[in-house]
Coordinates of C-alpha atoms and ligand atoms in Angstrom, one line a residue:
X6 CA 3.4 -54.0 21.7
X7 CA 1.5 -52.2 24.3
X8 CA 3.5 -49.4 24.7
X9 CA 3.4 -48.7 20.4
X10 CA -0.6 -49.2 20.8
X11 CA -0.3 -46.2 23.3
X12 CA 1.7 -43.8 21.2
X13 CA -0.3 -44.8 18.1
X14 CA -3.4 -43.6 20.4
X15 CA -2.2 -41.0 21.5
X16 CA -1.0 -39.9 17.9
X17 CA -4.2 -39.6 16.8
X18 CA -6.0 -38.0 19.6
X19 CA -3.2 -35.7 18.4
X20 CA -4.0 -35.2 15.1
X21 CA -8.0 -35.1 16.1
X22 CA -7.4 -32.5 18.4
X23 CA -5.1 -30.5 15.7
X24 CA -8.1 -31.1 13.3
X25 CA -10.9 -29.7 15.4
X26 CA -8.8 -26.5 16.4
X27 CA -7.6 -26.1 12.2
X28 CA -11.6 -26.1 12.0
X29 CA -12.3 -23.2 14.4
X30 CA -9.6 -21.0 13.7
X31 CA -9.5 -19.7 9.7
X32 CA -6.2 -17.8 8.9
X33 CA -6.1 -14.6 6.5
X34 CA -3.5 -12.5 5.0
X35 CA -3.2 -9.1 4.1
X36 CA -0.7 -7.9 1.4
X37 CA 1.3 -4.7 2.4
X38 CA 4.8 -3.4 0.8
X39 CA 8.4 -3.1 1.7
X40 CA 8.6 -3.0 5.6
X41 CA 9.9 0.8 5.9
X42 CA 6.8 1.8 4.1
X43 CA 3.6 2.6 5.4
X44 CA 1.2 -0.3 3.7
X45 CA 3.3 -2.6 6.0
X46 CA 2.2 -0.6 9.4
X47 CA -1.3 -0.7 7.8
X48 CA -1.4 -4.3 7.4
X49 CA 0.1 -5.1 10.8
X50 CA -2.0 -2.4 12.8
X51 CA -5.1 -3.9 11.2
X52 CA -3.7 -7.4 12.3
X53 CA -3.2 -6.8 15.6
X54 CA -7.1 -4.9 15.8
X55 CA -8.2 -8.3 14.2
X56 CA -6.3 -10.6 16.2
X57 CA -7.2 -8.8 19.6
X58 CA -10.7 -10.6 19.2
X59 CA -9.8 -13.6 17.4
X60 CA -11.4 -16.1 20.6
X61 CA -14.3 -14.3 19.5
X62 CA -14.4 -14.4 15.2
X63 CA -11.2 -17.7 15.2
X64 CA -10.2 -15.2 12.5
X65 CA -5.6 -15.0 12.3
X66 CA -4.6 -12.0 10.4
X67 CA -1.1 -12.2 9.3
X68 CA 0.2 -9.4 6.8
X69 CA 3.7 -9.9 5.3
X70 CA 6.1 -7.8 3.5
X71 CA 5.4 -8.2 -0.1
X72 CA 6.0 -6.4 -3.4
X73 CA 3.7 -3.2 -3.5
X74 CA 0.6 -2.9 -4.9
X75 CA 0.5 -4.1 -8.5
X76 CA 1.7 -7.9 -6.3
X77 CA -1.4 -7.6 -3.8
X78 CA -3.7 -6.8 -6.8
X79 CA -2.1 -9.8 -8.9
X80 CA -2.1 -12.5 -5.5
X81 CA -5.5 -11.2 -4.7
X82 CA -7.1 -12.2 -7.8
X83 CA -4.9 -15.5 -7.8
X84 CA -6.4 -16.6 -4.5
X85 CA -3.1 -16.1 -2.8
X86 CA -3.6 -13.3 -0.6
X87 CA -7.3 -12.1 1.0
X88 CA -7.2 -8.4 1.1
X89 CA -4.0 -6.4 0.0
X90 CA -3.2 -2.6 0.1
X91 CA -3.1 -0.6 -3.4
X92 CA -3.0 2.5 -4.8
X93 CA -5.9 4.4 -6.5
X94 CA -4.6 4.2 -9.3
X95 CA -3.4 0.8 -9.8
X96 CA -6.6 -0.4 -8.1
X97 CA -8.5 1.4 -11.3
X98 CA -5.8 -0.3 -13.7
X99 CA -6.5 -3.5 -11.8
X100 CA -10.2 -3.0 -12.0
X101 CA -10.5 -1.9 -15.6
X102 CA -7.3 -4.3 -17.2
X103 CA -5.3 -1.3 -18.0
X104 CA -1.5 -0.9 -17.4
X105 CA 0.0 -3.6 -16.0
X106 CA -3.3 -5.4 -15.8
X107 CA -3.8 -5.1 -19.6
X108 CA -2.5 -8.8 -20.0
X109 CA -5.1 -10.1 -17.4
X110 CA -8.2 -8.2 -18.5
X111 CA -10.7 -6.4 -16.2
X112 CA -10.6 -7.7 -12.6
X113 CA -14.5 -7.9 -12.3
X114 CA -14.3 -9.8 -8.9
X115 CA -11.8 -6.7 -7.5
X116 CA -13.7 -5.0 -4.2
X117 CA -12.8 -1.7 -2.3
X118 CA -12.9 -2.2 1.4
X119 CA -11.7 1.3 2.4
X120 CA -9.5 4.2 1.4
X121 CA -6.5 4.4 3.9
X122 CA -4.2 7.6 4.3
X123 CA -2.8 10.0 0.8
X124 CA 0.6 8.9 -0.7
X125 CA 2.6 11.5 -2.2
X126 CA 5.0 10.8 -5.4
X127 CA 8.0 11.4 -3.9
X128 CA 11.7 11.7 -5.5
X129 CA 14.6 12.0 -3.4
X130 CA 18.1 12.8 -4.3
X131 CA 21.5 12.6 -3.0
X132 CA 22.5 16.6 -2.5
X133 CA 25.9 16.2 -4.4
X134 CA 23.9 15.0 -7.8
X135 CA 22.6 18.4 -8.2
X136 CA 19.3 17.5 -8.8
X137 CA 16.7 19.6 -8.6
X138 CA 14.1 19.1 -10.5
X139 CA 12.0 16.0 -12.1
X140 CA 13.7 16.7 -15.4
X141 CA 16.8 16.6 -13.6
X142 CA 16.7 13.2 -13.7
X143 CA 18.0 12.7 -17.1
X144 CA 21.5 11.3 -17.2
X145 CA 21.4 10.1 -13.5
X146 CA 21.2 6.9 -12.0
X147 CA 17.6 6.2 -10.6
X148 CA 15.9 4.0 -9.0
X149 CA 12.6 3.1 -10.9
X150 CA 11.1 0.8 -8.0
X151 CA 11.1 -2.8 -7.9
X152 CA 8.3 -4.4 -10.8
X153 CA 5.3 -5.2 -9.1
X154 CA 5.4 -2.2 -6.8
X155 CA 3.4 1.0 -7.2
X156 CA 5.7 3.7 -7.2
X157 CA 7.2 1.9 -10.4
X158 CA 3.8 1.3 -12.2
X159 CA 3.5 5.4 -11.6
X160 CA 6.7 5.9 -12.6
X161 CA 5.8 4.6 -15.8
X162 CA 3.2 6.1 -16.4
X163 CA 4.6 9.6 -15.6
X164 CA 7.7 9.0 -17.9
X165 CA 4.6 7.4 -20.7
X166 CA 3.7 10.7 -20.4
X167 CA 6.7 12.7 -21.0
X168 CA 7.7 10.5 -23.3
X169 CA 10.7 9.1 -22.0
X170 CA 12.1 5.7 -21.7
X171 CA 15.0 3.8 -19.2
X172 CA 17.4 4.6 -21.8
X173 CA 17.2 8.6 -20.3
X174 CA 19.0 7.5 -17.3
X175 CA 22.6 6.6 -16.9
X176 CA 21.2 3.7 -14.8
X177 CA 17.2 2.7 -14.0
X178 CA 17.9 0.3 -11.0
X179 CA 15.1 -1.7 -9.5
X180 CA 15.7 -2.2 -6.0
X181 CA 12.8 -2.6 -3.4
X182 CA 11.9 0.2 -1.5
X183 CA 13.7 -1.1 1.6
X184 CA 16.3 -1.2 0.0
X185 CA 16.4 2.3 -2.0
X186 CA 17.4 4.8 0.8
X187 CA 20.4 2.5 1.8
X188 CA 21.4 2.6 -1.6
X189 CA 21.2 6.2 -2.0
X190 CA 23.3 6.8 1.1
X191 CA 26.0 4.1 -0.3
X192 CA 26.2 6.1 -3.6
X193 CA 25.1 3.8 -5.6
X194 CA 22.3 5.8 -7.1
X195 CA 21.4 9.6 -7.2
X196 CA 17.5 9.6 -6.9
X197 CA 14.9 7.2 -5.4
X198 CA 11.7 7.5 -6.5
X199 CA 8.7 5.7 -3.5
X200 CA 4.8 6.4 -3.9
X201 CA 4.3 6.7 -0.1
X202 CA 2.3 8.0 2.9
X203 CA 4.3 10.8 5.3
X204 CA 5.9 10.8 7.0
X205 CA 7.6 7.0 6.7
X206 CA 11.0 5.3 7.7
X207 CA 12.0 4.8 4.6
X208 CA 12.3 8.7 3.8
X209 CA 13.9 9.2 7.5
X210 CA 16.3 7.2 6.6
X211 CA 17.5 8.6 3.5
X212 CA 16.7 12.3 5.2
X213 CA 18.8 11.7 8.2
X214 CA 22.0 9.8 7.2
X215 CA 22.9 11.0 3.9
X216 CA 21.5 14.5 3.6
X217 CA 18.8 13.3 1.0
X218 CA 16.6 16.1 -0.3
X219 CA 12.9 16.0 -1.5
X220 CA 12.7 17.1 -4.9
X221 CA 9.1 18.6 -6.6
X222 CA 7.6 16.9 -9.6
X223 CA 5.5 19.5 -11.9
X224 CA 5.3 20.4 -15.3
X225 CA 3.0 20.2 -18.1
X226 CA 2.8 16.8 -18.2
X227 CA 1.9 16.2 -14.4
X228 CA -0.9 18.8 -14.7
X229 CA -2.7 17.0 -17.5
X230 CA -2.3 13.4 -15.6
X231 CA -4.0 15.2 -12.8
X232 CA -6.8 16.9 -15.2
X233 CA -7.1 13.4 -16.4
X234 CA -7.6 10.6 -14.5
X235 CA -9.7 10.9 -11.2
X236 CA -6.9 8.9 -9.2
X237 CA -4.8 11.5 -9.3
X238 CA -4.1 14.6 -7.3
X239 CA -1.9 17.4 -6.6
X240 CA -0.1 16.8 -3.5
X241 CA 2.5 18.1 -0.9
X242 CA 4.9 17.2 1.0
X243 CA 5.0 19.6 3.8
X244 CA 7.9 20.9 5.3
X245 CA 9.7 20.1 8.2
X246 CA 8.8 16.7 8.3
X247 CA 12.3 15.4 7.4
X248 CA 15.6 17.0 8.3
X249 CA 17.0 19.3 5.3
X250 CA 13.5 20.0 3.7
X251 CA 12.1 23.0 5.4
X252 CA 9.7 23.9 3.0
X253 CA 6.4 22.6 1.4
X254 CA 7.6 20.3 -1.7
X255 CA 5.0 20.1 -4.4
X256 CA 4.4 16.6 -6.3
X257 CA 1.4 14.7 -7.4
X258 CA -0.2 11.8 -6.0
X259 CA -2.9 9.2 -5.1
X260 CA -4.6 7.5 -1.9
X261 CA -4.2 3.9 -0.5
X262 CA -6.8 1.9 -0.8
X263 CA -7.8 -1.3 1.3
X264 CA -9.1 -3.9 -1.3
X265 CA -9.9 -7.8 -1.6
X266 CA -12.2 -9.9 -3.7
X267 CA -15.6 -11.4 -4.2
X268 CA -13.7 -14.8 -3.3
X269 CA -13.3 -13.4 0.5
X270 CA -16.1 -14.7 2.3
X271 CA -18.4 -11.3 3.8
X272 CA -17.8 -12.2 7.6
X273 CA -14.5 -12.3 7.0
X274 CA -14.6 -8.7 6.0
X275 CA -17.2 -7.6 8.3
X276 CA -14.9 -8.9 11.2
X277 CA -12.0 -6.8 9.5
X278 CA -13.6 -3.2 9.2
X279 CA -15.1 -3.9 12.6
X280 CA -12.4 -4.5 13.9
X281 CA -10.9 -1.3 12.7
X282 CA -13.7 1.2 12.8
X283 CA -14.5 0.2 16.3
X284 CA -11.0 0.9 17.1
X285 CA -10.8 4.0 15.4
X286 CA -9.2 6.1 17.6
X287 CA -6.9 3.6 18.3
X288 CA -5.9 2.8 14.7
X289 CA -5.6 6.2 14.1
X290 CA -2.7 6.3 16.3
X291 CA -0.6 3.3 14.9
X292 CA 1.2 5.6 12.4
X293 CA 1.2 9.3 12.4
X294 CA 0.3 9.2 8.3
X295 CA -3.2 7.8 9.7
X296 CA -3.5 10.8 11.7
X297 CA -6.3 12.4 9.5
X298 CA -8.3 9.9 8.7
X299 CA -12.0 10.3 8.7
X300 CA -14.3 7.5 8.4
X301 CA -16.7 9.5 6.0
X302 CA -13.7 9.9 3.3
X303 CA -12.1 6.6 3.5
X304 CA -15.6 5.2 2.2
X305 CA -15.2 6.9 -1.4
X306 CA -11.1 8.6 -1.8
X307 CA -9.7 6.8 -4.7
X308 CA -11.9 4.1 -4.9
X309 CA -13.1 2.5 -7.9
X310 CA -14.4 -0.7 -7.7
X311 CA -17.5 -1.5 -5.7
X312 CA -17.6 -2.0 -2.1
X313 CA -16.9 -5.6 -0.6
X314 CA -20.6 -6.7 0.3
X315 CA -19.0 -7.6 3.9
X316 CA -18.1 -3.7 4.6
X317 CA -21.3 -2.4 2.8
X318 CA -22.9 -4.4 6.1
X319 CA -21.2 -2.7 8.6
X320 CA -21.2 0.5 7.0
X321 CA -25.0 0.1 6.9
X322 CA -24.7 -0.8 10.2
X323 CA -23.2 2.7 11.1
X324 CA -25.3 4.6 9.1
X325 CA -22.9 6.0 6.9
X326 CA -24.2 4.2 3.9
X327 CA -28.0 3.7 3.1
Ligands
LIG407 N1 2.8 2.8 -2.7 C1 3.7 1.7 -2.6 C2 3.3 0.6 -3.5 O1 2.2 0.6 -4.0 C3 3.9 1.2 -1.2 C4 4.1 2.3 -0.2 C5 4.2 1.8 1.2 O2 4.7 0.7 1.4 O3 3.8 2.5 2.1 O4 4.0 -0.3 -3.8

């Protein structure tokens, strides 16, 4: 009897004690990509900035391997994720209920934190397909991207453009971008197709065991998606960065963008872009597509929805916005 009045005691000085820590500490996530990507070393790097201080803020940053970008922008409005990385273009869609946002409508409570580093359209191709070209697509087995993922929502809209559909390919796989240069290697496909910073793992790994080679996406109907749409640039992938591409490949492309929601209390995002621009130097050198990054661009590149109220404060703070 008295030893059961004990453990029940003790039980709940347990589950008091649990309680008043739950209360101080306040967990957030950030949604990233495939973990060979870069949106995956940009959610962890700002983790671990975040995290550094957390006795300070009780803030936990966690960022987990998700779908891409079109996924962030969907869990972020859900509720399920806080903050998310996306591209330009998807975080216009997103913002205006175009593309795959049509179904959803404008996302009015969608808020730009801060541009990260430019992602480049990138196709790569097994040597022995003989591909050479975008076009040179046609009759080979591709991998369109995984839905939910950016590089597949651009990909879409790129073949919109030209007019083409899944039934131009002899196969239109949908594999993850981890999963895509693997794939390639096995023979399974000819051509990958990854929206991406460089240089990234993912492209190192196709470059390096397979003989992969980085193939240029023009034409007509890039040049008018670039005249059109302010999320969209010309872009190139320089050479050398990967073994077996020596020279400068050109493509289109966009910028990552760090975004979350009205529903994401301010201090929680004052704490995050302190965290980072405090640290700049420091996050600058957690992946070497971050190596260019100035803090004057990365408050306007490719983004379209208002700043979060939370990073206007800082950013006031700084100066660098009136
Ligand atoms: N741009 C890709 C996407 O939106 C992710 C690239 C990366 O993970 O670095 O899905």
């Amino acid at each position: 009897m008295k030893r059961s009045a004990i453990a029940a005691l003790s039980a709940i000085l347990l589950l008091s004690l649990s309680g008043a820590n739950a209360a101080e500490e306040k967990y957030v996530t950030i949604g990233t990509g495939g973990q060979t990507g870069v949106y995956y070393v940009v959610g962890q790097s700002i983790c671990k900035l975040v995290n550094r201080e957390q006795s300070k803020h009780g803030i936990k940053c966690t960022a987990p391997s998700t779908g891409g970008s079109v996924a962030n922008l969907n869990a972020i409005r859900a509720g399920e994720q806080d903050m998310g990385v996306a591209q330009s273009d998807q975080q216009y869609k997103a913002l205006k209920g175009e593309g795959d946002f049509e179904a959803a409508g404008p996302f009015k409570e969608l808020r730009a934190v801060f541009a990260v580093h430019p992602e480049s359209f990138t196709v790569v191709a097994r040597k022995d397909s003989g591909i050479k070209t975008f076009d040179d697509l046609k009759g080979k087995r591709v991998n369109i991207g995984n839905p939910g993922s950016g590089q597949r929502a651009t990909m879409d809209a790129l073949m919109k453009e030209k007019g083409w559909d899944t039934s131009v390919f002899q196969l239109a796989s949908e594999l993850k971008a981890a999963e895509q240069a693997q794939a390639l290697c096995d023979n399974k496909i000819d051509a990958m197709v990854y929206v991406v910073g460089h240089p990234n793992g993912s492209i190192q790994e196709a470059a390096s065991s397979c003989d992969a080679i980085i193939v240029p996406v023009t034409g007509p109907e890039v040049d008018k998606l670039v005249q059109a749409y302010p999320y969209y640039a010309v872009s190139i992938i320089p050479g050398k960065m990967y073994p077996g591409s020596d020279e400068d490949v050109k493509t289109f492309g966009v910028t990552a963008t760090f975004v979350s929601s009205t529903k994401t209390p301010d201090d929680t995002i004052y704490v995050v872009v302190k965290a980072v621009f405090d640290n700049f130097d420091r996050f600058k050198k957690l992946h070497p597509a971050f190596a260019n990054l100035q803090p004057a661009n990365m408050l306007k590149d490719g983004l379209s929805a208002p700043l979060h109220d939370g990073a206007v404060k800082y950013y006031k703070e700084k100066g660098w916005l009136k």
